[in-house]
Amino acid sequence: MVESASPTELVVILYDGAIRFVAQARALMPDGDREARNTALVKAQRIVGELLSTLDREAGEPVVTNLSRVYAYMLRLLVEANLHDRPEPLDEVAGLLRELREAWSQMEQQARTASNGSA
């Protein structure tokens, strides 16, 4: 699936992974399994870090700057949740990830529709 995915689809896949790992970490908090929680949060951090590092700086200043700030904010929240064993930052990150995922998914659908219409 990844090999045949468009760049936009790849971003959606990354969001799906980050959402999944944040949810895993959130679910592990009451159990006290710090090692498993840390592993899930590190995976989520890596994905958000990848999204941040692969931003196309040429694509448009306001959008790139805003996304960069949101990703940096999410990284801070993930670290805070991990260090202080707090679920609230994870809830905020999950909400942001879902919103961004939906926006990217809609862009992919629009691109696919436009591509099918011109074919």
CSV table of N, CA, C and O in Angstrom, one decimal:
chain,number,residue,atom,x,y,z
A,1,MET,N,0.8,-1.2,0.0
A,1,MET,CA,0.0,0.0,0.0
A,1,MET,C,0.9,1.3,0.0
A,1,MET,O,0.6,2.2,-0.7
A,2,VAL,N,1.9,1.3,0.8
A,2,VAL,CA,2.8,2.4,0.9
A,2,VAL,C,3.5,2.7,-0.4
A,2,VAL,O,3.7,3.8,-0.8
A,3,GLU,N,3.9,1.6,-1.0
A,3,GLU,CA,4.7,1.8,-2.3
A,3,GLU,C,3.9,2.4,-3.4
A,3,GLU,O,4.5,3.1,-4.2
A,4,SER,N,2.6,2.2,-3.4
A,4,SER,CA,1.8,2.8,-4.5
A,4,SER,C,1.0,4.1,-4.0
A,4,SER,O,0.3,4.6,-4.8
A,5,ALA,N,1.3,4.5,-2.8
A,5,ALA,CA,0.5,5.7,-2.3
A,5,ALA,C,1.1,7.0,-2.8
A,5,ALA,O,2.3,7.1,-3.1
A,6,SER,N,0.2,7.9,-3.0
A,6,SER,CA,0.6,9.3,-3.4
A,6,SER,C,1.2,9.9,-2.2
A,6,SER,O,1.1,9.5,-1.0
A,7,PRO,N,1.9,11.1,-2.4
A,7,PRO,CA,2.5,11.8,-1.2
A,7,PRO,C,1.5,12.2,-0.2
A,7,PRO,O,1.7,12.1,1.0
A,8,THR,N,0.3,12.6,-0.6
A,8,THR,CA,-0.8,12.9,0.3
A,8,THR,C,-1.3,11.7,1.1
A,8,THR,O,-1.5,11.8,2.3
A,9,GLU,N,-1.4,10.6,0.4
A,9,GLU,CA,-1.8,9.4,1.1
A,9,GLU,C,-0.8,8.9,2.1
A,9,GLU,O,-1.2,8.4,3.2
A,10,LEU,N,0.5,9.1,1.8
A,10,LEU,CA,1.5,8.8,2.8
A,10,LEU,C,1.4,9.6,4.0
A,10,LEU,O,1.6,9.1,5.1
A,11,VAL,N,1.1,10.9,3.9
A,11,VAL,CA,0.9,11.8,5.0
A,11,VAL,C,-0.3,11.2,5.9
A,11,VAL,O,-0.2,11.2,7.1
A,12,VAL,N,-1.4,10.8,5.2
A,12,VAL,CA,-2.5,10.3,5.9
A,12,VAL,C,-2.2,9.0,6.7
A,12,VAL,O,-2.5,8.8,7.8
A,13,ILE,N,-1.3,8.2,6.1
A,13,ILE,CA,-0.9,7.0,6.7
A,13,ILE,C,0.0,7.3,7.9
A,13,ILE,O,-0.2,6.6,9.0
A,14,LEU,N,0.8,8.3,7.8
A,14,LEU,CA,1.6,8.7,9.0
A,14,LEU,C,0.7,9.2,10.1
A,14,LEU,O,0.9,8.9,11.3
A,15,TYR,N,-0.3,10.0,9.8
A,15,TYR,CA,-1.3,10.5,10.8
A,15,TYR,C,-2.0,9.3,11.5
A,15,TYR,O,-2.1,9.2,12.7
A,16,ASP,N,-2.4,8.3,10.7
A,16,ASP,CA,-3.0,7.1,11.2
A,16,ASP,C,-2.1,6.4,12.2
A,16,ASP,O,-2.6,6.0,13.3
A,17,GLY,N,-0.8,6.3,11.9
A,17,GLY,CA,0.1,5.7,12.8
A,17,GLY,C,0.3,6.5,14.1
A,17,GLY,O,0.3,5.9,15.2
A,18,ALA,N,0.4,7.8,14.0
A,18,ALA,CA,0.6,8.6,15.2
A,18,ALA,C,-0.7,8.5,16.1
A,18,ALA,O,-0.6,8.4,17.3
A,19,ILE,N,-1.8,8.6,15.4
A,19,ILE,CA,-3.1,8.5,16.2
A,19,ILE,C,-3.1,7.1,16.9
A,19,ILE,O,-3.5,7.0,18.1
A,20,ARG,N,-2.7,6.0,16.3
A,20,ARG,CA,-2.8,4.7,16.9
A,20,ARG,C,-1.8,4.6,18.1
A,20,ARG,O,-2.2,4.1,19.1
A,21,PHE,N,-0.6,5.2,17.9
A,21,PHE,CA,0.4,5.1,19.0
A,21,PHE,C,0.0,6.0,20.2
A,21,PHE,O,0.2,5.6,21.3
A,22,VAL,N,-0.6,7.2,19.9
A,22,VAL,CA,-1.1,8.0,21.0
A,22,VAL,C,-2.2,7.3,21.8
A,22,VAL,O,-2.2,7.3,23.0
A,23,ALA,N,-3.1,6.6,21.0
A,23,ALA,CA,-4.2,5.9,21.7
A,23,ALA,C,-3.6,4.7,22.5
A,23,ALA,O,-4.1,4.5,23.6
A,24,GLN,N,-2.6,4.1,22.0
A,24,GLN,CA,-2.0,3.0,22.8
A,24,GLN,C,-1.4,3.5,24.1
A,24,GLN,O,-1.6,2.9,25.1
A,25,ALA,N,-0.7,4.6,24.0
A,25,ALA,CA,-0.1,5.2,25.2
A,25,ALA,C,-1.1,5.6,26.2
A,25,ALA,O,-1.0,5.4,27.4
A,26,ARG,N,-2.2,6.2,25.7
A,26,ARG,CA,-3.3,6.7,26.5
A,26,ARG,C,-3.9,5.5,27.3
A,26,ARG,O,-4.2,5.5,28.4
A,27,ALA,N,-4.1,4.4,26.5
A,27,ALA,CA,-4.7,3.2,27.1
A,27,ALA,C,-3.8,2.6,28.2
A,27,ALA,O,-4.3,1.9,29.1
A,28,LEU,N,-2.5,2.7,28.0
A,28,LEU,CA,-1.6,2.1,28.9
A,28,LEU,C,-1.3,2.9,30.2
A,28,LEU,O,-0.8,2.4,31.2
A,29,MET,N,-1.8,4.1,30.2
A,29,MET,CA,-1.5,5.0,31.4
A,29,MET,C,-2.1,4.4,32.7
A,29,MET,O,-1.4,4.4,33.7
A,30,PRO,N,-3.4,4.0,32.7
A,30,PRO,CA,-3.9,3.5,34.0
A,30,PRO,C,-3.2,2.2,34.5
A,30,PRO,O,-3.2,2.0,35.6
A,31,ASP,N,-2.7,1.5,33.5
A,31,ASP,CA,-2.1,0.2,33.9
A,31,ASP,C,-0.7,0.4,34.5
A,31,ASP,O,-0.2,-0.5,35.2
A,32,GLY,N,-0.1,1.5,34.3
A,32,GLY,CA,1.2,1.8,34.9
A,32,GLY,C,2.4,1.1,34.2
A,32,GLY,O,3.5,1.1,34.7
A,33,ASP,N,2.1,0.6,33.0
A,33,ASP,CA,3.2,0.0,32.2
A,33,ASP,C,4.0,1.1,31.5
A,33,ASP,O,3.7,1.5,30.3
A,34,ARG,N,4.9,1.7,32.2
A,34,ARG,CA,5.6,2.9,31.7
A,34,ARG,C,6.5,2.5,30.5
A,34,ARG,O,6.7,3.4,29.6
A,35,GLU,N,7.1,1.4,30.5
A,35,GLU,CA,7.9,1.0,29.4
A,35,GLU,C,7.1,0.9,28.0
A,35,GLU,O,7.6,1.5,27.0
A,36,ALA,N,6.0,0.3,28.1
A,36,ALA,CA,5.2,0.1,26.9
A,36,ALA,C,4.6,1.5,26.5
A,36,ALA,O,4.6,1.8,25.3
A,37,ARG,N,4.2,2.3,27.5
A,37,ARG,CA,3.7,3.6,27.2
A,37,ARG,C,4.8,4.5,26.5
A,37,ARG,O,4.6,5.2,25.6
A,38,ASN,N,6.0,4.4,27.1
A,38,ASN,CA,7.1,5.2,26.6
A,38,ASN,C,7.4,4.8,25.1
A,38,ASN,O,7.6,5.6,24.2
A,39,THR,N,7.4,3.5,24.9
A,39,THR,CA,7.6,3.0,23.5
A,39,THR,C,6.6,3.5,22.5
A,39,THR,O,6.9,4.0,21.4
A,40,ALA,N,5.3,3.5,22.9
A,40,ALA,CA,4.3,4.0,22.0
A,40,ALA,C,4.4,5.5,21.8
A,40,ALA,O,4.3,6.0,20.7
A,41,LEU,N,4.8,6.3,22.9
A,41,LEU,CA,4.9,7.7,22.7
A,41,LEU,C,6.2,8.1,21.9
A,41,LEU,O,6.1,9.0,21.1
A,42,VAL,N,7.2,7.3,22.0
A,42,VAL,CA,8.4,7.6,21.2
A,42,VAL,C,8.1,7.3,19.7
A,42,VAL,O,8.5,8.1,18.9
A,43,LYS,N,7.3,6.3,19.4
A,43,LYS,CA,6.9,6.1,18.1
A,43,LYS,C,6.0,7.2,17.5
A,43,LYS,O,6.2,7.7,16.4
A,44,ALA,N,5.1,7.7,18.4
A,44,ALA,CA,4.3,8.9,18.0
A,44,ALA,C,5.2,10.1,17.8
A,44,ALA,O,5.0,10.8,16.8
A,45,GLN,N,6.1,10.3,18.6
A,45,GLN,CA,7.0,11.5,18.5
A,45,GLN,C,7.8,11.4,17.2
A,45,GLN,O,8.1,12.4,16.5
A,46,ARG,N,8.3,10.2,16.9
A,46,ARG,CA,9.1,10.0,15.6
A,46,ARG,C,8.2,10.3,14.4
A,46,ARG,O,8.7,10.9,13.4
A,47,ILE,N,7.0,9.9,14.4
A,47,ILE,CA,6.1,10.2,13.3
A,47,ILE,C,5.9,11.7,13.2
A,47,ILE,O,6.0,12.3,12.1
A,48,VAL,N,5.5,12.4,14.3
A,48,VAL,CA,5.3,13.8,14.3
A,48,VAL,C,6.6,14.5,13.9
A,48,VAL,O,6.6,15.5,13.1
A,49,GLY,N,7.7,14.0,14.3
A,49,GLY,CA,9.0,14.6,13.9
A,49,GLY,C,9.3,14.4,12.4
A,49,GLY,O,9.8,15.3,11.8
A,50,GLU,N,8.9,13.3,11.9
A,50,GLU,CA,9.0,13.1,10.5
A,50,GLU,C,8.1,14.0,9.7
A,50,GLU,O,8.5,14.6,8.7
A,51,LEU,N,6.9,14.2,10.1
A,51,LEU,CA,6.0,15.1,9.5
A,51,LEU,C,6.6,16.6,9.5
A,51,LEU,O,6.5,17.3,8.5
A,52,LEU,N,7.2,16.9,10.6
A,52,LEU,CA,7.8,18.2,10.8
A,52,LEU,C,9.0,18.4,9.8
A,52,LEU,O,9.1,19.4,9.1
A,53,SER,N,9.8,17.4,9.8
A,53,SER,CA,11.1,17.5,9.0
A,53,SER,C,10.8,17.4,7.5
A,53,SER,O,11.7,17.8,6.7
A,54,THR,N,9.7,16.9,7.1
A,54,THR,CA,9.5,16.7,5.7
A,54,THR,C,8.5,17.8,5.1
A,54,THR,O,8.1,17.7,4.0
A,55,LEU,N,8.3,18.8,5.9
A,55,LEU,CA,7.4,19.9,5.4
A,55,LEU,C,8.1,20.6,4.2
A,55,LEU,O,9.3,20.8,4.2
A,56,ASP,N,7.4,20.8,3.2
A,56,ASP,CA,7.9,21.5,2.0
A,56,ASP,C,8.0,23.0,2.2
A,56,ASP,O,7.0,23.7,2.1
A,57,ARG,N,9.1,23.5,2.6
A,57,ARG,CA,9.3,24.9,2.9
A,57,ARG,C,9.0,25.8,1.8
A,57,ARG,O,8.8,27.0,2.0
A,58,GLU,N,8.9,25.3,0.6
A,58,GLU,CA,8.6,26.1,-0.6
A,58,GLU,C,7.1,26.1,-0.9
A,58,GLU,O,6.7,26.9,-1.8
A,59,ALA,N,6.3,25.3,-0.2
A,59,ALA,CA,4.9,25.2,-0.6
A,59,ALA,C,4.1,26.4,-0.3
A,59,ALA,O,3.0,26.6,-0.9
A,60,GLY,N,4.4,27.2,0.7
A,60,GLY,CA,3.6,28.3,1.0
A,60,GLY,C,3.8,28.7,2.5
A,60,GLY,O,3.5,27.9,3.3
A,61,GLU,N,4.4,29.8,2.7
A,61,GLU,CA,4.9,30.3,4.0
A,61,GLU,C,3.8,30.2,5.1
A,61,GLU,O,4.1,29.5,6.1
A,62,PRO,N,2.6,30.7,5.0
A,62,PRO,CA,1.7,30.7,6.1
A,62,PRO,C,1.4,29.2,6.5
A,62,PRO,O,1.3,28.9,7.7
A,63,VAL,N,1.1,28.4,5.5
A,63,VAL,CA,0.7,27.0,5.8
A,63,VAL,C,1.8,26.3,6.5
A,63,VAL,O,1.7,25.6,7.5
A,64,VAL,N,3.0,26.4,5.9
A,64,VAL,CA,4.2,25.7,6.4
A,64,VAL,C,4.5,26.1,7.8
A,64,VAL,O,4.8,25.3,8.7
A,65,THR,N,4.5,27.4,8.0
A,65,THR,CA,4.8,28.0,9.4
A,65,THR,C,3.8,27.5,10.4
A,65,THR,O,4.2,27.1,11.5
A,66,ASN,N,2.5,27.5,10.1
A,66,ASN,CA,1.5,27.1,11.0
A,66,ASN,C,1.6,25.6,11.3
A,66,ASN,O,1.5,25.2,12.5
A,67,LEU,N,1.8,24.8,10.3
A,67,LEU,CA,2.0,23.3,10.5
A,67,LEU,C,3.2,23.1,11.3
A,67,LEU,O,3.2,22.2,12.2
A,68,SER,N,4.3,23.8,11.1
A,68,SER,CA,5.5,23.6,11.8
A,68,SER,C,5.3,23.9,13.3
A,68,SER,O,5.7,23.1,14.2
A,69,ARG,N,4.5,24.9,13.6
A,69,ARG,CA,4.2,25.3,15.0
A,69,ARG,C,3.3,24.2,15.6
A,69,ARG,O,3.5,23.9,16.8
A,70,VAL,N,2.4,23.7,14.9
A,70,VAL,CA,1.5,22.7,15.4
A,70,VAL,C,2.2,21.4,15.7
A,70,VAL,O,2.1,20.8,16.8
A,71,TYR,N,3.1,21.0,14.8
A,71,TYR,CA,3.9,19.8,15.0
A,71,TYR,C,4.8,20.0,16.2
A,71,TYR,O,4.9,19.1,17.1
A,72,ALA,N,5.5,21.1,16.4
A,72,ALA,CA,6.4,21.4,17.5
A,72,ALA,C,5.6,21.4,18.8
A,72,ALA,O,6.0,20.8,19.8
A,73,TYR,N,4.4,21.9,18.8
A,73,TYR,CA,3.5,21.9,20.0
A,73,TYR,C,3.1,20.5,20.3
A,73,TYR,O,3.2,20.1,21.5
A,74,MET,N,2.8,19.7,19.3
A,74,MET,CA,2.4,18.3,19.6
A,74,MET,C,3.6,17.6,20.2
A,74,MET,O,3.4,16.7,21.1
A,75,LEU,N,4.8,17.8,19.7
A,75,LEU,CA,6.0,17.1,20.3
A,75,LEU,C,6.2,17.5,21.7
A,75,LEU,O,6.4,16.6,22.5
A,76,ARG,N,6.0,18.8,22.0
A,76,ARG,CA,6.1,19.2,23.5
A,76,ARG,C,5.0,18.5,24.3
A,76,ARG,O,5.3,18.0,25.4
A,77,LEU,N,3.8,18.4,23.8
A,77,LEU,CA,2.8,17.7,24.6
A,77,LEU,C,3.1,16.3,24.8
A,77,LEU,O,2.8,15.7,25.9
A,78,LEU,N,3.6,15.6,23.8
A,78,LEU,CA,3.9,14.2,23.9
A,78,LEU,C,5.0,14.0,24.9
A,78,LEU,O,4.9,13.0,25.8
A,79,VAL,N,6.0,14.8,24.9
A,79,VAL,CA,7.1,14.7,25.9
A,79,VAL,C,6.5,15.0,27.3
A,79,VAL,O,6.8,14.3,28.3
A,80,GLU,N,5.7,16.0,27.4
A,80,GLU,CA,5.1,16.4,28.7
A,80,GLU,C,4.2,15.2,29.3
A,80,GLU,O,4.3,14.8,30.5
A,81,ALA,N,3.4,14.6,28.4
A,81,ALA,CA,2.6,13.5,28.8
A,81,ALA,C,3.5,12.3,29.3
A,81,ALA,O,3.1,11.7,30.3
A,82,ASN,N,4.5,12.1,28.6
A,82,ASN,CA,5.4,11.0,29.0
A,82,ASN,C,6.2,11.2,30.3
A,82,ASN,O,6.3,10.4,31.2
A,83,LEU,N,6.7,12.5,30.5
A,83,LEU,CA,7.4,12.8,31.7
A,83,LEU,C,6.6,12.9,32.9
A,83,LEU,O,7.0,12.5,34.0
A,84,HIS,N,5.4,13.4,32.8
A,84,HIS,CA,4.5,13.6,33.9
A,84,HIS,C,3.4,12.6,34.1
A,84,HIS,O,2.5,12.8,34.9
A,85,ASP,N,3.4,11.6,33.2
A,85,ASP,CA,2.3,10.6,33.3
A,85,ASP,C,0.9,11.2,33.3
A,85,ASP,O,0.1,10.9,34.1
A,86,ARG,N,0.7,12.1,32.3
A,86,ARG,CA,-0.6,12.9,32.3
A,86,ARG,C,-1.3,12.6,31.0
A,86,ARG,O,-0.7,12.7,29.9
A,87,PRO,N,-2.6,12.2,31.0
A,87,PRO,CA,-3.3,11.8,29.8
A,87,PRO,C,-3.8,13.0,29.0
A,87,PRO,O,-4.1,13.0,27.8
A,88,GLU,N,-4.0,14.2,29.7
A,88,GLU,CA,-4.6,15.3,29.1
A,88,GLU,C,-3.9,15.8,27.8
A,88,GLU,O,-4.5,16.1,26.8
A,89,PRO,N,-2.5,15.9,27.9
A,89,PRO,CA,-1.8,16.3,26.7
A,89,PRO,C,-2.0,15.3,25.5
A,89,PRO,O,-2.1,15.7,24.4
A,90,LEU,N,-2.2,14.0,25.8
A,90,LEU,CA,-2.4,13.0,24.8
A,90,LEU,C,-3.8,13.2,24.1
A,90,LEU,O,-3.9,13.0,22.9
A,91,ASP,N,-4.8,13.6,24.9
A,91,ASP,CA,-6.1,13.9,24.4
A,91,ASP,C,-6.0,15.0,23.4
A,91,ASP,O,-6.6,15.0,22.3
A,92,GLU,N,-5.3,16.1,23.8
A,92,GLU,CA,-5.1,17.2,22.9
A,92,GLU,C,-4.4,16.9,21.6
A,92,GLU,O,-4.8,17.2,20.5
A,93,VAL,N,-3.3,16.1,21.7
A,93,VAL,CA,-2.6,15.7,20.5
A,93,VAL,C,-3.4,14.8,19.6
A,93,VAL,O,-3.5,15.0,18.4
A,94,ALA,N,-4.2,13.9,20.2
A,94,ALA,CA,-5.0,13.0,19.4
A,94,ALA,C,-6.1,13.8,18.6
A,94,ALA,O,-6.3,13.6,17.5
A,95,GLY,N,-6.6,14.9,19.3
A,95,GLY,CA,-7.6,15.7,18.6
A,95,GLY,C,-7.0,16.5,17.5
A,95,GLY,O,-7.6,16.6,16.4
A,96,LEU,N,-5.8,17.0,17.7
A,96,LEU,CA,-5.1,17.7,16.6
A,96,LEU,C,-4.7,16.8,15.5
A,96,LEU,O,-4.9,17.2,14.3
A,97,LEU,N,-4.3,15.6,15.8
A,97,LEU,CA,-3.9,14.7,14.7
A,97,LEU,C,-5.1,14.3,13.9
A,97,LEU,O,-5.1,14.2,12.7
A,98,ARG,N,-6.3,14.0,14.6
A,98,ARG,CA,-7.5,13.7,13.8
A,98,ARG,C,-7.9,14.8,12.9
A,98,ARG,O,-8.3,14.6,11.8
A,99,GLU,N,-7.9,16.0,13.4
A,99,GLU,CA,-8.3,17.2,12.6
A,99,GLU,C,-7.4,17.3,11.3
A,99,GLU,O,-7.8,17.5,10.2
A,100,LEU,N,-6.1,17.2,11.6
A,100,LEU,CA,-5.1,17.3,10.4
A,100,LEU,C,-5.3,16.1,9.5
A,100,LEU,O,-5.2,16.3,8.3
A,101,ARG,N,-5.5,15.0,10.0
A,101,ARG,CA,-5.6,13.8,9.2
A,101,ARG,C,-6.9,14.0,8.3
A,101,ARG,O,-6.8,13.6,7.1
A,102,GLU,N,-7.9,14.5,8.8
A,102,GLU,CA,-9.2,14.7,8.1
A,102,GLU,C,-8.9,15.7,6.9
A,102,GLU,O,-9.4,15.5,5.8
A,103,ALA,N,-8.2,16.7,7.2
A,103,ALA,CA,-7.9,17.7,6.2
A,103,ALA,C,-7.1,17.1,5.1
A,103,ALA,O,-7.3,17.4,3.9
A,104,TRP,N,-6.0,16.4,5.4
A,104,TRP,CA,-5.2,15.7,4.4
A,104,TRP,C,-6.0,14.7,3.6
A,104,TRP,O,-5.8,14.6,2.4
A,105,SER,N,-6.8,14.0,4.3
A,105,SER,CA,-7.7,13.0,3.6
A,105,SER,C,-8.6,13.7,2.6
A,105,SER,O,-8.8,13.2,1.5
A,106,GLN,N,-9.2,14.8,3.0
A,106,GLN,CA,-10.0,15.5,2.1
A,106,GLN,C,-9.3,16.0,0.9
A,106,GLN,O,-9.8,16.0,-0.3
A,107,MET,N,-8.0,16.5,1.1
A,107,MET,CA,-7.2,17.0,0.0
A,107,MET,C,-6.9,15.8,-1.0
A,107,MET,O,-6.9,16.0,-2.2
A,108,GLU,N,-6.6,14.6,-0.4
A,108,GLU,CA,-6.4,13.5,-1.3
A,108,GLU,C,-7.6,13.1,-2.1
A,108,GLU,O,-7.5,12.8,-3.3
A,109,GLN,N,-8.8,13.2,-1.5
A,109,GLN,CA,-10.0,12.9,-2.2
A,109,GLN,C,-10.3,13.9,-3.3
A,109,GLN,O,-10.7,13.5,-4.4
A,110,GLN,N,-10.0,15.1,-3.0
A,110,GLN,CA,-10.2,16.2,-4.0
A,110,GLN,C,-9.3,16.0,-5.2
A,110,GLN,O,-9.6,16.1,-6.4
A,111,ALA,N,-8.0,15.6,-4.9
A,111,ALA,CA,-7.0,15.4,-5.9
A,111,ALA,C,-7.4,14.2,-6.8
A,111,ALA,O,-7.3,14.2,-8.0
A,112,ARG,N,-7.9,13.2,-6.1
A,112,ARG,CA,-8.3,12.0,-6.9
A,112,ARG,C,-9.5,12.3,-7.8
A,112,ARG,O,-9.6,11.8,-8.9
A,113,THR,N,-10.5,13.1,-7.2
A,113,THR,CA,-11.7,13.4,-8.0
A,113,THR,C,-11.3,14.3,-9.2
A,113,THR,O,-11.7,14.1,-10.3
A,114,ALA,N,-10.3,15.2,-9.0
A,114,ALA,CA,-9.9,16.1,-10.1
A,114,ALA,C,-9.1,15.2,-11.1
A,114,ALA,O,-9.3,15.4,-12.4
A,115,SER,N,-8.4,14.3,-10.7
A,115,SER,CA,-7.6,13.4,-11.6
A,115,SER,C,-8.5,12.5,-12.4
A,115,SER,O,-8.4,12.3,-13.6
A,116,ASN,N,-9.6,12.0,-11.8
A,116,ASN,CA,-10.6,11.2,-12.5
A,116,ASN,C,-11.4,12.0,-13.5
A,116,ASN,O,-11.8,11.5,-14.5
A,117,GLY,N,-11.6,13.2,-13.1
A,117,GLY,CA,-12.4,14.1,-14.0
A,117,GLY,C,-11.7,14.5,-15.2
A,117,GLY,O,-12.2,14.7,-16.3
A,118,SER,N,-10.3,14.6,-15.1
A,118,SER,CA,-9.6,15.0,-16.3
A,118,SER,C,-9.1,13.8,-17.1
A,118,SER,O,-8.6,14.0,-18.2
A,119,ALA,N,-9.4,12.6,-16.7
A,119,ALA,CA,-9.0,11.4,-17.4
A,119,ALA,C,-9.9,11.0,-18.5
A,119,ALA,O,-11.0,11.4,-18.6
